[in-house]
Structures are given as C-alpha cells and as structure tokens.
Coordinates of C-alpha atoms in Angstrom, one line a residue:
M102 CA -26.1 6.0 -0.4
E103 CA -30.1 6.2 -0.1
T104 CA -32.9 8.5 -1.2
G105 CA -35.7 9.4 1.2
T106 CA -37.7 6.2 0.2
G107 CA -34.9 4.3 1.6
R108 CA -33.7 3.1 -1.8
P109 CA -30.2 3.4 -3.1
R110 CA -29.6 6.2 -5.2
L111 CA -29.5 5.8 -9.0
L112 CA -27.3 8.3 -11.0
G113 CA -28.5 8.9 -14.5
D114 CA -31.2 6.6 -14.4
R115 CA -28.4 4.0 -14.8
Y116 CA -26.2 3.6 -12.1
R117 CA -27.4 2.4 -8.7
L118 CA -25.2 3.6 -5.7
L119 CA -24.3 0.8 -3.2
S120 CA -21.7 1.7 -1.0
P121 CA -18.6 3.7 -0.1
K122 CA -15.3 2.1 -1.1
G123 CA -12.9 5.0 0.2
R124 CA -11.8 8.5 0.1
D125 CA -9.2 10.4 -1.1
G126 CA -8.2 14.2 -1.4
Q127 CA -10.5 14.5 -4.3
G128 CA -13.6 12.7 -3.3
I129 CA -15.5 9.6 -2.5
V130 CA -15.3 6.5 -4.5
W131 CA -18.5 4.3 -4.2
R132 CA -19.1 0.9 -5.3
A133 CA -22.2 0.8 -7.8
H134 CA -24.0 -1.1 -10.3
D135 CA -24.7 -0.4 -14.1
L136 CA -28.2 -1.6 -14.6
R137 CA -27.9 -1.2 -18.5
L138 CA -24.9 -3.5 -18.9
R139 CA -25.7 -5.5 -15.5
R140 CA -22.0 -5.2 -14.0
D141 CA -20.5 -3.6 -10.9
V142 CA -18.5 -0.4 -11.3
A143 CA -16.6 2.0 -9.1
I144 CA -17.8 5.8 -9.3
K145 CA -16.0 8.5 -8.0
E146 CA -17.9 11.4 -6.6
I147 CA -15.8 14.8 -6.9
R148 CA -16.1 16.7 -4.0
P149 CA -15.6 20.5 -4.9
R150 CA -12.9 22.6 -2.9
F151 CA -14.4 25.2 -0.6
R152 CA -14.1 28.8 -0.7
A153 CA -15.2 31.8 1.7
D154 CA -17.8 32.4 -1.0
G155 CA -19.0 28.7 -1.2
A156 CA -18.1 25.6 -3.1
D157 CA -15.7 26.1 -6.2
L158 CA -17.6 24.0 -8.5
K159 CA -16.3 25.6 -11.4
E160 CA -12.8 24.2 -10.4
A161 CA -14.6 20.7 -9.6
R162 CA -15.9 20.6 -13.1
R163 CA -12.9 21.4 -14.9
R164 CA -10.9 18.8 -12.8
A165 CA -13.3 16.1 -13.4
M166 CA -13.5 16.9 -16.9
R167 CA -9.6 16.9 -17.0
E168 CA -9.4 13.3 -15.2
A169 CA -12.2 11.9 -17.4
R170 CA -10.4 13.2 -20.7
S171 CA -7.3 12.3 -19.6
A172 CA -8.0 8.4 -18.5
G173 CA -10.4 7.9 -21.2
R174 CA -7.6 8.4 -23.7
L175 CA -5.7 5.3 -22.3
S176 CA -6.1 1.6 -22.8
H177 CA -3.7 -0.6 -21.1
P178 CA -4.0 -3.1 -18.3
A179 CA -1.7 -1.2 -15.9
V180 CA -4.1 2.0 -16.4
I181 CA -7.7 2.0 -14.7
A182 CA -10.4 2.1 -17.3
V183 CA -12.8 5.0 -17.2
H184 CA -16.3 4.5 -18.5
D185 CA -18.6 7.5 -18.2
L186 CA -18.8 11.0 -16.7
L187 CA -22.0 12.4 -15.2
E188 CA -23.1 15.7 -13.7
E189 CA -26.2 15.4 -11.5
D190 CA -27.6 17.7 -8.8
G191 CA -24.6 19.8 -9.1
R192 CA -22.1 17.2 -8.3
L193 CA -19.9 15.3 -10.7
W194 CA -19.1 11.5 -11.1
I195 CA -16.5 9.5 -12.8
V196 CA -17.5 5.7 -13.6
M197 CA -14.6 3.4 -13.7
E198 CA -13.8 -0.4 -13.7
L199 CA -14.5 -1.8 -10.2
L200 CA -11.1 -3.4 -8.8
E201 CA -10.9 -5.7 -5.7
A202 CA -7.3 -4.6 -4.9
L203 CA -5.1 -3.4 -2.0
T204 CA -2.7 -0.3 -2.7
L205 CA 0.9 -0.4 -2.7
E206 CA 0.5 1.7 0.2
E207 CA -1.7 -0.8 2.0
T208 CA 0.3 -3.9 1.1
V209 CA 3.6 -2.6 2.4
G210 CA 1.8 -1.5 5.7
H211 CA 0.9 -5.3 6.2
L212 CA 4.0 -6.5 5.0
G213 CA 6.9 -3.9 5.9
H214 CA 8.6 -3.9 2.7
L215 CA 8.5 -5.9 -0.4
P216 CA 11.2 -8.2 -1.6
V217 CA 13.1 -7.0 -4.7
H218 CA 11.8 -9.4 -7.4
W219 CA 8.2 -8.6 -6.4
T220 CA 9.0 -4.8 -6.4
A221 CA 10.9 -5.2 -10.0
W222 CA 7.6 -6.9 -11.3
I223 CA 5.3 -4.2 -9.7
G224 CA 7.7 -1.8 -11.3
F225 CA 7.9 -3.2 -14.7
Q226 CA 4.2 -3.7 -14.9
L227 CA 3.2 -0.3 -13.9
L228 CA 6.1 1.3 -16.0
G229 CA 4.3 -0.3 -19.0
G230 CA 1.1 1.8 -18.3
L231 CA 3.2 4.9 -17.6
R232 CA 4.9 4.6 -21.0
H233 CA 1.7 4.1 -22.7
A234 CA 0.3 7.0 -21.1
H235 CA 3.3 9.2 -21.9
G236 CA 3.1 7.8 -25.5
A237 CA -0.3 9.4 -25.6
G238 CA 0.7 12.6 -24.4
V239 CA -0.9 12.2 -20.6
L240 CA 1.1 13.1 -17.6
H241 CA -0.4 11.5 -14.2
R242 CA 1.4 14.0 -11.9
D243 CA 0.3 12.3 -8.6
I244 CA 1.9 8.7 -9.0
N245 CA 2.3 7.5 -5.2
P246 CA 1.6 4.3 -3.3
G247 CA -1.8 5.0 -2.6
N248 CA -2.5 5.5 -6.3
I249 CA -1.0 1.8 -7.1
L250 CA -3.5 -0.8 -7.0
L251 CA -2.6 -4.5 -6.6
T252 CA -5.0 -7.2 -7.7
G253 CA -3.0 -10.3 -7.5
E254 CA -2.7 -10.5 -11.4
R255 CA -2.5 -6.7 -12.6
V256 CA -0.7 -3.7 -11.1
V257 CA -2.9 -0.7 -12.0
L258 CA -2.3 3.0 -11.9
S259 CA -5.4 4.9 -10.6
D260 CA -6.6 8.3 -10.0
F261 CA -5.7 10.4 -13.0
G262 CA -7.4 13.3 -11.1
I263 CA -4.8 16.0 -11.6
A264 CA -3.5 14.4 -14.8
A265 CA -2.6 16.9 -17.7
L266 CA -2.2 16.7 -21.3
N267 CA 1.6 16.8 -21.9
G268 CA 2.2 20.4 -23.1
D269 CA -1.3 22.0 -22.1
P270 CA -0.7 25.7 -21.2
S271 CA -3.9 25.7 -19.4
T272 CA -2.7 23.2 -16.8
S273 CA -1.5 24.8 -13.6
T274 CA 2.0 24.2 -12.6
T275 CA 0.9 24.3 -8.7
V276 CA 1.2 21.0 -6.8
P277 CA -2.2 20.5 -5.2
V278 CA -2.1 20.3 -1.3
H279 CA -3.2 16.5 -1.0
C280 CA -0.1 15.3 -3.0
A281 CA 2.6 13.9 -0.5
P282 CA 5.9 15.9 -1.2
A283 CA 7.9 12.7 -0.7
Y284 CA 6.8 11.5 -3.9
V285 CA 6.7 14.8 -5.9
A286 CA 10.0 15.6 -8.1
P287 CA 12.2 18.2 -6.7
E288 CA 11.6 20.7 -9.8
R289 CA 7.6 20.4 -9.4
L290 CA 8.1 21.5 -5.9
R291 CA 9.7 24.5 -7.0
G292 CA 7.0 25.4 -9.2
R293 CA 8.3 24.1 -12.6
P294 CA 5.9 22.4 -15.0
A295 CA 5.1 18.7 -15.0
N296 CA 6.7 16.5 -17.5
P297 CA 7.3 12.8 -18.1
S298 CA 10.6 12.9 -16.0
A299 CA 8.7 14.4 -13.0
D300 CA 6.3 11.2 -13.4
L301 CA 9.3 8.9 -13.4
W302 CA 10.6 10.7 -10.2
S303 CA 7.5 9.8 -8.6
F304 CA 7.4 6.3 -9.9
G305 CA 10.8 5.9 -8.8
A306 CA 10.1 7.0 -5.0
S307 CA 7.2 4.5 -5.1
L308 CA 9.4 1.8 -5.9
Y309 CA 11.9 3.2 -3.4
F310 CA 8.9 2.6 -0.8
A311 CA 7.8 -0.6 -1.7
V312 CA 11.6 -2.2 -1.2
E313 CA 12.7 0.0 1.6
G314 CA 9.5 0.0 3.6
R315 CA 9.5 3.8 4.0
P316 CA 9.4 6.9 1.7
P317 CA 12.6 8.5 0.4
Y318 CA 11.9 11.3 2.7
P319 CA 10.3 9.8 5.9
G320 CA 8.7 11.9 8.6
S321 CA 5.7 12.6 10.1
D322 CA 6.0 16.6 9.8
A323 CA 4.9 17.7 6.3
L324 CA 7.0 20.8 6.4
Q325 CA 10.3 19.0 7.3
V326 CA 9.3 16.4 4.5
L327 CA 8.9 19.3 2.2
G328 CA 12.4 20.7 3.3
R329 CA 14.3 17.5 2.7
A330 CA 12.7 16.9 -0.4
M331 CA 13.6 20.4 -1.8
S332 CA 17.1 20.2 -0.6
R333 CA 18.8 17.2 -0.6
D334 CA 18.8 13.7 -2.0
P335 CA 17.0 10.7 -0.6
D336 CA 19.0 8.3 1.7
P337 CA 20.7 5.6 -0.3
P338 CA 18.3 2.4 -0.2
L339 CA 19.4 -0.4 2.0
R340 CA 17.4 -3.3 1.0
A341 CA 17.2 -2.6 -2.9
G342 CA 20.0 -4.8 -4.0
P343 CA 19.9 -4.7 -7.8
L344 CA 17.1 -2.4 -7.7
G345 CA 19.6 0.3 -6.4
A346 CA 20.7 1.4 -9.9
V347 CA 17.2 1.7 -11.0
L348 CA 16.3 3.9 -8.1
R349 CA 19.4 6.0 -8.0
G350 CA 18.8 6.6 -11.8
L351 CA 15.0 7.6 -11.4
L352 CA 15.8 9.8 -8.3
R353 CA 18.6 12.0 -9.8
R354 CA 17.4 15.4 -8.7
P355 CA 18.4 17.3 -12.3
P356 CA 15.5 16.2 -14.4
A357 CA 18.0 16.0 -17.7
E358 CA 20.4 13.4 -15.6
R359 CA 17.3 11.0 -14.8
I360 CA 17.2 7.7 -16.7
T361 CA 14.5 7.1 -19.5
A362 CA 11.2 5.1 -19.0
D363 CA 12.9 2.9 -21.7
H364 CA 16.1 2.5 -19.7
A365 CA 14.3 1.7 -16.5
A366 CA 12.3 -0.8 -18.3
R367 CA 15.2 -2.6 -19.4
L368 CA 16.9 -2.6 -16.2
L369 CA 14.0 -4.1 -14.6
S370 CA 13.6 -6.7 -17.1
E371 CA 17.0 -7.8 -16.6
I372 CA 16.6 -8.1 -12.7
L373 CA 13.5 -10.0 -13.4
R374 CA 15.2 -12.5 -15.9
T375 CA 18.0 -12.8 -13.1
E376 CA 15.3 -13.9 -10.7
G377 CA 13.7 -16.4 -13.1
V378 CA 10.5 -14.3 -13.8
A379 CA 9.7 -14.5 -17.8
V380 CA 8.6 -11.0 -18.8
D381 CA 8.2 -9.7 -22.4
A382 CA 10.7 -7.5 -23.9
P383 CA 10.0 -4.0 -23.1
R384 CA 8.5 -2.0 -25.9
L385 CA 6.2 1.1 -26.7
P386 CA 2.6 0.9 -28.4
S387 CA 3.1 0.6 -32.2
A388 CA 1.0 3.8 -32.8
R389 CA 2.3 6.8 -30.7
I390 CA -0.5 9.6 -30.4
P391 CA 0.8 13.0 -30.9
P392 CA 0.4 15.2 -27.4
D393 CA -1.9 17.5 -29.4
A394 CA -3.8 15.3 -31.6
L395 CA -7.1 15.1 -29.4
M396 CA -6.7 18.8 -28.0
R397 CA -8.4 20.8 -30.9

C-alpha cells in the first residue's frame, strides 16, 4: 500500500505497510514492518460493514476493540499474539505477530486429509490454547479450519474478530454471516448464546475436517448445509480410527452431553502416547482469571 509519493504507507508513525497477505470476512491482513522494534508484523485492516446510509464505522470500531481486548488478554503459544491497536484516517488496524504458516484448510486442501496422529497432535496443541482462553473468560466463537495456522512447530488459533468475553451481556447472539455453518454449534445456529461448549463443537468439527478431508456437513449450497447442521448429526467419520471417540464426544448436539475440554485433552494425549508421540500431561494454567476480572 503506497502513498501518493510512491512510498509504502506509514501507520502511527511506526508501522510501514509492505504487502497484503490475505483477506477474510472482516478485513485485509498486511505484512508490515515495525520501525521502532525493527521487526516484521501482521496488521489487520478492519473493513466496516456497509449499510444503505454508509459504512457502519461504529460497529467496525466496536468489533475491532473487542478483538484486540479479547486476544490481548491471552498469552499462549497456541493463540496469536496481539501487539497494538490503531485508529487512523477513519480505519482501524490491529497489529499482531507475523507467522509464516498455512491454514489447516489450505493444508488439507493440498494433502486431501491428515493422518490420525497428525490430527491428534494438532488437536492437542490447539486445545491447550482454547483451554487457556476459556480459563481467562474469553470465547472465540468462530473456530474453523481457516482460522487454525500451522507453522511446522506451532499450531495457532487466530482471528478473535468475533470473540466475546464469556458472560458479557452486550455481545450479540447473532451468528455473523461470514461464519461457515458446518463449524457452528447447533444451539448457536438457533440463536442461543455462545459458551465454551459451543467453541468445543467448532473445535471438534475442525478436527473432523482434518482427518476426514471434508466438513461434518459437506455441500456447496450454504442453505442446504445450514439445514443439515440444524436438523441432524454429522455423518460418522470413516478415517478417524481412535479419534472417533473424541469426535463423537465433541459433536454431540445437546451441549450438556458434550465432553469437556479436559476430557478431550486426556483422550488426545492417550492417542498420541499410543502412537509414540511424547506430550506433557494436559493441565490448566495455575492461575485462572475470573471471567469478569477485566470487564469493569
């Protein structure tokens, strides 16, 4: 992104935009350079929704602040780090760590599907970050294969763009239009509030996609997929092997019947040990932050 002089744009007298990295339902992600700390970063430019009377800048600002506040509270290798939030020229910019990674969606697109032990390892690492977020009172609300980054050494959950502080009554229960219905918990599709078990459904649906090579509700017609997701269970997995118990437990339609994150972590660690992959015993952070600790 250049200015009229042909030079790359400078944000906040600190971040020089270099080139676009990608686009999602909420905005454009740029590669940029932090002149102060002399490091490359990723900067997400939040594009506001448009209405008949113009851009909904108030909603864009609220959404960006929620993303930065939610992700900025977290510090875990499986959660993308948020460094800064800027507002300039009527636009909002979120500064994050820069990762050279493929998404889980891209990886499965290249390989067709992932082996059971790869999927279990990805799930175990990702679940550590998700448990950390839930322990801090933060919900993601949009876990899907496009938001899971694979660097080779890390599995990272990105894009807390519609994350909500657990129990925050100001957060809408509406599912944003860019969310893929195959990865949204059935109760959320029916308008019920998000909670940790809804994140676990989305987590399970993403593991289903990884090992099976397709979503739990496949199809190119969004309305048909939505209808299936609201009315019936996913098709039984065919390639999951020992992961089948994890997937069935996470993808139970009644939220109260789903296995917990702790239970899922134990099952995944057992699969990995059987496969000869050493992992630490699953545990939660020693200090849990009350959900309302930073909301005053």
